Amino acid sequence: DSILKITLWGDHALDFNIDNIYDPEAGNLIVCLIVGCTPREDMKDNGKTALTGSPACAYYFNPNITEARPFYNRFKNVPIYIQRPLEEETGSLVQEISLPEKTIAALDQIDPFNEEEPGPFKCAVTIVSITNATSWWYMSCRACKKKAEQQINSTYKCPRCQSTNTVPRYLLSFIGRDDTGDAKFFAYDDEASKMIQKDCDTLVNPLAPRDVLPRPLENIINKKFVLSVNLTDDSCKGNSFNLLYASQTRTPVIQIDNDSSKETSQSKMRTTIATTLTTA
């Protein structure tokens, strides 16, 4: 038997639900027909073949087609128990919504060394531009994720562990804006792939001009994302935020107080760390 990893993005992932057709006690079989996916090598899983969703992707549960009959016949009397997230894991994501809400200007006023207001905080921004159009990815060591150095023979080697097993990863810099100001954000591979809804290795094209952004990166501009941020000890260097997670939202999340829209000093530099937050 073979296992195939399939990744769905956006609404396709949010709408994927088997609650009304699956009985966890009986363990009934569910056959899923998925169309419109793109095959690729999963660089994070030793190059194994995987499928990733696209805007044209669609899926159908228990289709009445000839190709599905071997599965129905084989598992007719065999219970199939599907591994699903634990309730406490699902609940932990919902709990993040109760974070204190802050604007960019309000975050700039927080003293990162003040233990009375340690964070994390919730902030909603609209991406207005991507600032590193020519360097939105880097070649990294597959094992330790450190940036690999290019060799004379055009291969890459990790300076830490000397490994030549490398994979491209995101290092995305963008400007986020709310009603109180702008700030620069940095999104690393895991976070950027969730925002862009594509893995980095699927977008890296050595033949493409370096100053032209791939379409999936352009698509996040003018989109609104919810961030969960936490100030760090390095937060006195500039109006920039180091991002660990961002989730896209369809509706406004933060009610902006008119008093908070006043101009604030840019003298304080902010580095923030974000944690998981569900889509509002």
GROMACS .gro file of C-alpha atoms in nm:
model
  280
    1ASP     CA    1   0.000   0.000   0.000
    2SER     CA    2   0.121   0.351  -0.081
    3ILE     CA    3   0.069   0.679   0.104
    4LEU     CA    4   0.037   1.007  -0.084
    5LYS     CA    5   0.056   1.346   0.086
    6ILE     CA    6  -0.205   1.594  -0.041
    7THR     CA    7  -0.213   1.961   0.061
    8LEU     CA    8  -0.527   2.172   0.017
    9TRP     CA    9  -0.522   2.551   0.051
   10GLY     CA   10  -0.767   2.828   0.137
   11ASP     CA   11  -1.139   2.754   0.106
   12HIS     CA   12  -1.069   2.403  -0.019
   13ALA     CA   13  -0.903   2.325   0.314
   14LEU     CA   14  -1.159   2.511   0.527
   15ASP     CA   15  -1.453   2.337   0.360
   16PHE     CA   16  -1.303   1.987   0.375
   17ASN     CA   17  -1.539   1.814   0.621
   18ILE     CA   18  -1.639   1.449   0.666
   19ASP     CA   19  -1.851   1.487   0.981
   20ASN     CA   20  -2.178   1.414   0.801
   21ILE     CA   21  -2.054   1.101   0.619
   22TYR     CA   22  -1.815   0.938   0.866
   23ASP     CA   23  -1.906   0.725   1.169
   24PRO     CA   24  -1.599   0.703   1.398
   25GLU     CA   25  -1.741   0.399   1.579
   26ALA     CA   26  -1.820   0.199   1.266
   27GLY     CA   27  -1.511   0.313   1.079
   28ASN     CA   28  -1.685   0.330   0.744
   29LEU     CA   29  -1.480   0.368   0.429
   30ILE     CA   30  -1.454   0.708   0.261
   31VAL     CA   31  -1.320   0.725  -0.093
   32CYS     CA   32  -1.216   1.071  -0.206
   33LEU     CA   33  -1.169   1.174  -0.569
   34ILE     CA   34  -0.946   1.481  -0.597
   35VAL     CA   35  -0.893   1.661  -0.928
   36GLY     CA   36  -0.700   1.970  -1.029
   37CYS     CA   37  -0.397   1.909  -0.807
   38THR     CA   38  -0.036   1.956  -0.913
   39PRO     CA   39   0.219   1.676  -0.857
   40ARG     CA   40   0.554   1.776  -0.713
   41GLU     CA   41   0.848   1.650  -0.512
   42ASP     CA   42   0.809   1.715  -0.140
   43MET     CA   43   1.151   1.862  -0.064
   44LYS     CA   44   1.080   1.842   0.309
   45ASP     CA   45   1.013   1.468   0.288
   46ASN     CA   46   1.314   1.338   0.097
   47GLY     CA   47   1.171   1.425  -0.243
   48LYS     CA   48   0.868   1.197  -0.219
   49THR     CA   49   0.587   1.259  -0.465
   50ALA     CA   50   0.307   1.476  -0.326
   51LEU     CA   51   0.007   1.668  -0.455
   52THR     CA   52  -0.071   2.032  -0.388
   53GLY     CA   53  -0.404   2.201  -0.450
   54SER     CA   54  -0.470   2.478  -0.702
   55PRO     CA   55  -0.756   2.726  -0.759
   56ALA     CA   56  -0.910   2.472  -0.998
   57CYS     CA   57  -0.892   2.192  -0.742
   58ALA     CA   58  -1.208   2.000  -0.651
   59TYR     CA   59  -1.285   1.689  -0.446
   60TYR     CA   60  -1.574   1.441  -0.430
   61PHE     CA   61  -1.653   1.197  -0.149
   62ASN     CA   62  -1.756   0.839  -0.232
   63PRO     CA   63  -1.790   0.894  -0.608
   64ASN     CA   64  -1.992   0.645  -0.810
   65ILE     CA   65  -1.725   0.575  -1.070
   66THR     CA   66  -1.562   0.261  -1.202
   67GLU     CA   67  -1.219   0.354  -1.065
   68ALA     CA   68  -1.354   0.361  -0.708
   69ARG     CA   69  -1.511   0.014  -0.712
   70PRO     CA   70  -1.189  -0.176  -0.623
   71PHE     CA   71  -1.171   0.027  -0.301
   72TYR     CA   72  -1.536  -0.035  -0.215
   73ASN     CA   73  -1.495  -0.409  -0.275
   74ARG     CA   74  -1.165  -0.443  -0.091
   75PHE     CA   75  -1.274  -0.265   0.226
   76LYS     CA   76  -1.640  -0.367   0.224
   77ASN     CA   77  -1.617  -0.546   0.561
   78VAL     CA   78  -1.301  -0.380   0.694
   79PRO     CA   79  -1.334  -0.087   0.938
   80ILE     CA   80  -1.126   0.217   0.844
   81TYR     CA   81  -1.054   0.442   1.141
   82ILE     CA   82  -0.947   0.791   1.035
   83GLN     CA   83  -0.693   0.974   1.249
   84ARG     CA   84  -0.832   1.316   1.332
   85PRO     CA   85  -0.708   1.610   1.547
   86LEU     CA   86  -0.778   1.580   1.917
   87GLU     CA   87  -1.045   1.810   2.058
   88GLU     CA   88  -0.793   1.978   2.287
   89GLU     CA   89  -0.572   2.057   1.986
   90THR     CA   90  -0.863   2.218   1.806
   91GLY     CA   91  -0.962   2.409   2.118
   92SER     CA   92  -0.615   2.554   2.164
   93LEU     CA   93  -0.646   2.737   1.832
   94VAL     CA   94  -0.976   2.895   1.932
   95GLN     CA   95  -0.826   3.013   2.260
   96GLU     CA   96  -0.575   3.231   2.072
   97ILE     CA   97  -0.860   3.457   1.955
   98SER     CA   98  -0.883   3.610   2.304
   99LEU     CA   99  -0.543   3.781   2.270
  100PRO     CA  100  -0.536   4.157   2.340
  101GLU     CA  101  -0.586   4.354   2.019
  102LYS     CA  102  -0.321   4.609   1.923
  103THR     CA  103  -0.263   4.841   1.631
  104ILE     CA  104   0.079   4.900   1.479
  105ALA     CA  105   0.100   5.234   1.659
  106ALA     CA  106   0.004   5.071   1.989
  107LEU     CA  107   0.268   4.802   1.949
  108ASP     CA  108   0.526   5.074   1.892
  109GLN     CA  109   0.444   5.221   2.234
  110ILE     CA  110   0.494   4.896   2.426
  111ASP     CA  111   0.813   4.855   2.627
  112PRO     CA  112   0.945   4.506   2.541
  113PHE     CA  113   1.107   4.485   2.884
  114ASN     CA  114   0.784   4.560   3.070
  115GLU     CA  115   0.679   4.232   3.231
  116GLU     CA  116   0.335   4.371   3.317
  117GLU     CA  117   0.239   4.364   2.947
  118PRO     CA  118   0.431   4.067   2.808
  119GLY     CA  119   0.205   3.974   2.516
  120PRO     CA  120   0.142   3.810   2.281
  121PHE     CA  121  -0.093   4.050   2.106
  122LYS     CA  122  -0.329   4.029   1.810
  123CYS     CA  123  -0.291   4.267   1.518
  124ALA     CA  124  -0.457   4.288   1.177
  125VAL     CA  125  -0.273   4.437   0.880
  126THR     CA  126  -0.312   4.466   0.506
  127ILE     CA  127  -0.008   4.377   0.297
  128VAL     CA  128   0.068   4.675   0.074
  129SER     CA  129   0.399   4.569  -0.082
  130ILE     CA  130   0.669   4.303  -0.086
  131THR     CA  131   1.004   4.470  -0.025
  132ASN     CA  132   1.250   4.194  -0.117
  133ALA     CA  133   1.126   4.113  -0.466
  134THR     CA  134   1.470   3.984  -0.571
  135SER     CA  135   1.548   3.780  -0.259
  136TRP     CA  136   1.222   3.630  -0.132
  137TRP     CA  137   1.383   3.284  -0.094
  138TYR     CA  138   1.716   3.135   0.005
  139MET     CA  139   1.881   2.797  -0.035
  140SER     CA  140   1.891   2.625   0.302
  141CYS     CA  141   2.029   2.313   0.461
  142ARG     CA  142   1.755   2.053   0.472
  143ALA     CA  143   1.862   1.936   0.818
  144CYS     CA  144   1.941   2.253   1.016
  145LYS     CA  145   1.768   2.514   0.793
  146LYS     CA  146   2.076   2.740   0.798
  147LYS     CA  147   2.147   2.934   0.480
  148ALA     CA  148   2.364   2.728   0.247
  149GLU     CA  149   2.658   2.883   0.063
  150GLN     CA  150   2.693   2.848  -0.312
  151GLN     CA  151   3.007   2.666  -0.424
  152ILE     CA  152   3.225   2.716  -0.732
  153ASN     CA  153   3.054   2.426  -0.909
  154SER     CA  154   2.711   2.590  -0.851
  155THR     CA  155   2.618   2.343  -0.577
  156TYR     CA  156   2.534   2.450  -0.221
  157LYS     CA  157   2.690   2.351   0.110
  158CYS     CA  158   2.581   2.419   0.467
  159PRO     CA  159   2.853   2.610   0.658
  160ARG     CA  160   2.739   2.456   0.985
  161CYS     CA  161   2.708   2.083   0.913
  162GLN     CA  162   2.879   2.071   0.571
  163SER     CA  163   2.576   1.900   0.419
  164THR     CA  164   2.505   1.940   0.047
  165ASN     CA  165   2.143   1.828   0.088
  166THR     CA  166   1.963   2.159   0.041
  167VAL     CA  167   1.614   2.292  -0.024
  168PRO     CA  168   1.479   2.644  -0.106
  169ARG     CA  169   1.288   2.819   0.173
  170TYR     CA  170   1.098   3.146   0.197
  171LEU     CA  171   1.241   3.460   0.353
  172LEU     CA  172   0.967   3.709   0.274
  173SER     CA  173   0.980   4.077   0.366
  174PHE     CA  174   0.665   4.286   0.327
  175ILE     CA  175   0.503   4.609   0.444
  176GLY     CA  176   0.187   4.574   0.652
  177ARG     CA  177  -0.052   4.863   0.711
  178ASP     CA  178  -0.342   4.944   0.940
  179ASP     CA  179  -0.521   5.271   1.017
  180THR     CA  180  -0.236   5.383   1.244
  181GLY     CA  181   0.070   5.330   1.029
  182ASP     CA  182   0.299   5.095   0.840
  183ALA     CA  183   0.555   4.840   0.953
  184LYS     CA  184   0.792   4.593   0.792
  185PHE     CA  185   0.736   4.223   0.855
  186PHE     CA  186   0.954   3.919   0.795
  187ALA     CA  187   0.791   3.583   0.729
  188TYR     CA  188   1.000   3.268   0.726
  189ASP     CA  189   0.931   2.947   0.538
  190ASP     CA  190   0.652   2.786   0.742
  191GLU     CA  191   0.460   3.110   0.784
  192ALA     CA  192   0.511   3.235   0.429
  193SER     CA  193   0.395   2.906   0.277
  194LYS     CA  194   0.066   2.937   0.470
  195MET     CA  195   0.019   3.294   0.350
  196ILE     CA  196   0.111   3.227  -0.012
  197GLN     CA  197  -0.055   2.883  -0.013
  198LYS     CA  198   0.234   2.739  -0.210
  199ASP     CA  199   0.553   2.568  -0.100
  200CYS     CA  200   0.867   2.759  -0.188
  201ASP     CA  201   1.024   2.489  -0.405
  202THR     CA  202   0.723   2.498  -0.640
  203LEU     CA  203   0.781   2.868  -0.719
  204VAL     CA  204   1.158   2.886  -0.754
  205ASN     CA  205   1.237   2.910  -1.125
  206PRO     CA  206   1.605   2.960  -1.215
  207LEU     CA  207   1.505   3.082  -1.562
  208ALA     CA  208   1.266   3.352  -1.440
  209PRO     CA  209   1.388   3.714  -1.401
  210ARG     CA  210   1.493   3.778  -1.042
  211ASP     CA  211   1.303   4.107  -1.024
  212VAL     CA  212   0.968   3.954  -1.123
  213LEU     CA  213   0.756   3.812  -0.843
  214PRO     CA  214   0.571   3.485  -0.902
  215ARG     CA  215   0.196   3.533  -0.930
  216PRO     CA  216   0.114   3.359  -0.595
  217LEU     CA  217   0.332   3.616  -0.416
  218GLU     CA  218   0.164   3.905  -0.595
  219ASN     CA  219  -0.174   3.764  -0.495
  220ILE     CA  220  -0.118   3.832  -0.122
  221ILE     CA  221  -0.077   4.206  -0.182
  222ASN     CA  222  -0.386   4.399  -0.067
  223LYS     CA  223  -0.498   4.098   0.138
  224LYS     CA  224  -0.567   4.134   0.510
  225PHE     CA  225  -0.401   3.900   0.759
  226VAL     CA  226  -0.435   3.850   1.133
  227LEU     CA  227  -0.106   3.833   1.321
  228SER     CA  228  -0.030   3.712   1.670
  229VAL     CA  229   0.280   3.897   1.783
  230ASN     CA  230   0.504   3.903   2.086
  231LEU     CA  231   0.778   4.157   2.156
  232THR     CA  232   1.128   4.022   2.212
  233ASP     CA  233   1.447   4.150   2.375
  234ASP     CA  234   1.557   4.286   2.035
  235SER     CA  235   1.255   4.514   2.007
  236CYS     CA  236   1.438   4.847   2.023
  237LYS     CA  237   1.590   4.846   1.675
  238GLY     CA  238   1.322   4.960   1.431
  239ASN     CA  239   0.961   4.951   1.322
  240SER     CA  240   0.988   4.593   1.198
  241PHE     CA  241   0.821   4.270   1.303
  242ASN     CA  242   0.953   3.915   1.291
  243LEU     CA  243   0.656   3.695   1.206
  244LEU     CA  244   0.594   3.336   1.308
  245TYR     CA  245   0.237   3.305   1.180
  246ALA     CA  246  -0.023   3.498   0.982
  247SER     CA  247  -0.372   3.387   0.887
  248GLN     CA  248  -0.585   3.552   0.621
  249THR     CA  249  -0.915   3.700   0.731
  250ARG     CA  250  -1.221   3.782   0.523
  251THR     CA  251  -1.366   4.039   0.761
  252PRO     CA  252  -1.217   4.319   0.973
  253VAL     CA  253  -1.095   4.191   1.307
  254ILE     CA  254  -0.980   4.499   1.495
  255GLN     CA  255  -1.202   4.796   1.576
  256ILE     CA  256  -0.960   5.089   1.546
  257ASP     CA  257  -0.995   5.354   1.817
  258ASN     CA  258  -0.988   5.704   1.667
  259ASP     CA  259  -0.747   5.819   1.938
  260SER     CA  260  -0.498   5.552   1.837
  261SER     CA  261  -0.469   5.690   1.483
  262LYS     CA  262  -0.244   5.976   1.595
  263GLU     CA  263   0.110   5.975   1.463
  264THR     CA  264   0.358   5.796   1.688
  265SER     CA  265   0.734   5.819   1.710
  266GLN     CA  266   0.930   5.590   1.482
  267SER     CA  267   1.230   5.600   1.717
  268LYS     CA  268   1.143   5.267   1.878
  269MET     CA  269   1.219   4.964   1.666
  270ARG     CA  270   0.999   4.664   1.722
  271THR     CA  271   1.079   4.302   1.662
  272THR     CA  272   0.787   4.071   1.730
  273ILE     CA  273   0.725   3.702   1.736
  274ALA     CA  274   0.391   3.567   1.625
  275THR     CA  275   0.212   3.253   1.732
  276THR     CA  276  -0.071   3.055   1.574
  277LEU     CA  277  -0.404   3.230   1.529
  278THR     CA  278  -0.717   3.101   1.360
  279THR     CA  279  -0.887   3.280   1.074
  280ALA     CA  280  -1.150   3.520   1.197
   0.00000   0.00000   0.00000
